[in-house]
C-alpha cells in the first residue's frame, strides 16, 4: 500500500505565504508525476500544479507566478510554495501521485487526505 500525507495548511492573511508538503510512503518503486489539486466549497476539484520526476512543471493559469512546485525524489516528497495568496485560493489542497510499486508493474493513482488552506483577513 502507498500513503500520501500532506502538511502545511492553515489560515493566512491575503498577500501571505504558505508551504505545503506531501510525503509518499509504502511500497514504492517509482513515482511520476506528483502534483497538487484543490477543491473549494461548491466547486469541482481543479489542477494547481504538477511536476515530473525530471523536474518539468505545469501550472494552472490562476497560480502562475505565485506558486512554485518542487520535489525531492530521494524523499518521495513534493512541495508547493504559495506566495501572494488571495482569498480565492481558499480550498482543500490534495496531493496526487502516480506510483509503480514494482519494476514492470502497474501504475496506480493515489490521493492524499487533503489539507485546508484558508486565506482571510
CSV table of C-alpha atoms in Angstrom, one decimal:
chain,number,residue,atom,x,y,z
A,1,UNK,CA,0.0,0.0,0.0
A,2,UNK,CA,1.0,3.6,-0.6
A,3,UNK,CA,0.2,6.6,1.6
A,4,UNK,CA,0.4,10.3,0.7
A,5,UNK,CA,0.5,12.5,3.8
A,6,UNK,CA,0.1,16.3,3.4
A,7,UNK,CA,1.1,19.0,5.9
A,8,UNK,CA,1.5,22.8,6.0
A,9,UNK,CA,-2.1,24.1,5.5
A,10,UNK,CA,-3.6,26.7,7.7
A,11,UNK,CA,-5.0,30.2,8.0
A,12,UNK,CA,-3.1,33.1,6.3
A,13,UNK,CA,-3.9,36.7,5.5
A,14,UNK,CA,-4.2,37.9,1.9
A,15,UNK,CA,-0.7,38.5,0.5
A,16,UNK,CA,0.8,36.0,2.8
A,17,UNK,CA,2.6,32.7,2.1
A,18,UNK,CA,2.3,29.0,3.0
A,19,UNK,CA,4.3,25.9,2.1
A,20,UNK,CA,2.6,22.6,1.6
A,21,UNK,CA,4.4,19.3,1.8
A,22,UNK,CA,3.3,15.8,0.7
A,23,UNK,CA,5.4,12.7,1.6
A,24,UNK,CA,4.7,9.4,-0.1
A,25,UNK,CA,5.5,6.2,1.8
A,26,UNK,CA,5.0,2.5,1.5
A,27,UNK,CA,5.8,0.1,-1.3
A,28,UNK,CA,7.2,2.4,-4.0
A,29,UNK,CA,9.4,1.6,-7.0
A,30,UNK,CA,8.9,4.9,-8.8
A,31,UNK,CA,6.6,8.0,-8.7
A,32,UNK,CA,5.8,10.1,-11.7
A,33,UNK,CA,4.3,12.6,-11.8
A,34,UNK,CA,3.4,14.3,-8.5
A,35,UNK,CA,1.0,17.2,-8.2
A,36,UNK,CA,-1.4,19.3,-6.2
A,37,UNK,CA,-5.1,19.8,-6.8
A,38,UNK,CA,-7.6,21.9,-4.9
A,39,UNK,CA,-11.3,22.0,-4.2
A,40,UNK,CA,-13.2,25.0,-3.0
A,41,UNK,CA,-16.7,24.6,-1.4
A,42,UNK,CA,-19.3,24.1,-4.1
A,43,UNK,CA,-16.7,23.7,-6.9
A,44,UNK,CA,-15.0,20.9,-8.7
A,45,UNK,CA,-11.5,19.7,-7.9
A,46,UNK,CA,-9.0,21.5,-10.1
A,47,UNK,CA,-5.4,21.2,-11.1
A,48,UNK,CA,-3.0,23.5,-9.3
A,49,UNK,CA,0.4,22.2,-10.4
A,50,UNK,CA,2.3,19.1,-11.4
A,51,UNK,CA,5.9,18.1,-11.6
A,52,UNK,CA,7.6,15.1,-13.3
A,53,UNK,CA,10.5,13.1,-11.9
A,54,UNK,CA,12.7,15.1,-14.2
A,55,UNK,CA,11.5,18.4,-12.9
A,56,UNK,CA,9.2,19.5,-15.7
A,57,UNK,CA,6.4,21.6,-14.3
A,58,UNK,CA,2.8,22.6,-15.2
A,59,UNK,CA,0.7,25.3,-13.5
A,60,UNK,CA,-2.9,26.5,-13.6
A,61,UNK,CA,-3.1,29.9,-15.1
A,62,UNK,CA,-4.6,31.2,-11.8
A,63,UNK,CA,-1.4,30.4,-9.8
A,64,UNK,CA,1.4,31.1,-12.3
A,65,UNK,CA,4.0,33.5,-10.9
A,66,UNK,CA,2.7,33.0,-7.4
A,67,UNK,CA,3.0,29.3,-6.7
A,68,UNK,CA,6.1,27.1,-7.1
A,69,UNK,CA,6.0,23.3,-7.1
A,70,UNK,CA,9.2,21.3,-6.4
A,71,UNK,CA,10.1,17.7,-5.4
A,72,UNK,CA,12.7,15.7,-3.6
A,73,UNK,CA,12.9,12.4,-5.4
A,74,UNK,CA,15.1,10.8,-2.7
A,75,UNK,CA,12.4,11.6,-0.1
A,76,UNK,CA,9.4,10.9,-2.4
A,77,UNK,CA,8.2,14.3,-1.3
A,78,UNK,CA,6.5,17.1,-3.3
A,79,UNK,CA,6.2,20.7,-2.1
A,80,UNK,CA,4.0,23.7,-3.0
A,81,UNK,CA,5.3,27.1,-2.1
A,82,UNK,CA,2.4,29.5,-2.2
A,83,UNK,CA,3.1,33.3,-2.2
A,84,UNK,CA,0.9,36.3,-2.7
A,85,UNK,CA,-2.1,34.3,-1.5
A,86,UNK,CA,-5.6,35.5,-2.4
A,87,UNK,CA,-9.0,34.8,-0.8
A,88,UNK,CA,-9.9,32.8,-3.9
A,89,UNK,CA,-7.0,30.4,-3.2
A,90,UNK,CA,-9.1,29.2,-0.2
A,91,UNK,CA,-9.7,25.4,-0.7
A,92,UNK,CA,-8.8,22.0,0.4
A,93,UNK,CA,-5.5,21.1,-1.3
A,94,UNK,CA,-4.9,17.5,-2.3
A,95,UNK,CA,-1.6,15.8,-3.1
A,96,UNK,CA,-1.6,13.4,-6.0
A,97,UNK,CA,0.9,10.9,-7.4
A,98,UNK,CA,1.1,8.1,-9.9
A,99,UNK,CA,3.1,5.2,-8.4
A,100,UNK,CA,4.5,2.0,-9.7
A,101,UNK,CA,5.2,-0.5,-6.9
A,102,UNK,CA,7.5,-3.0,-8.7
A,103,UNK,CA,9.6,-2.9,-11.8
A,104,UNK,CA,7.3,-3.6,-14.8
A,105,UNK,CA,4.2,-3.4,-12.6
A,106,UNK,CA,1.1,-1.4,-13.0
A,107,UNK,CA,0.8,2.3,-12.4
A,108,UNK,CA,-1.7,3.3,-9.7
A,109,UNK,CA,-3.1,6.8,-8.9
A,110,UNK,CA,-3.1,7.9,-5.3
A,111,UNK,CA,-4.5,10.9,-3.4
A,112,UNK,CA,-3.7,12.4,0.0
A,113,UNK,CA,-6.3,13.2,2.6
A,114,UNK,CA,-6.2,16.9,1.9
A,115,UNK,CA,-5.1,19.9,3.9
A,116,UNK,CA,-7.2,23.1,4.4
A,117,UNK,CA,-5.8,26.4,3.2
A,118,UNK,CA,-7.8,29.5,4.2
A,119,UNK,CA,-6.9,33.0,3.0
A,120,UNK,CA,-8.7,35.6,5.0
A,121,UNK,CA,-8.2,38.8,6.9
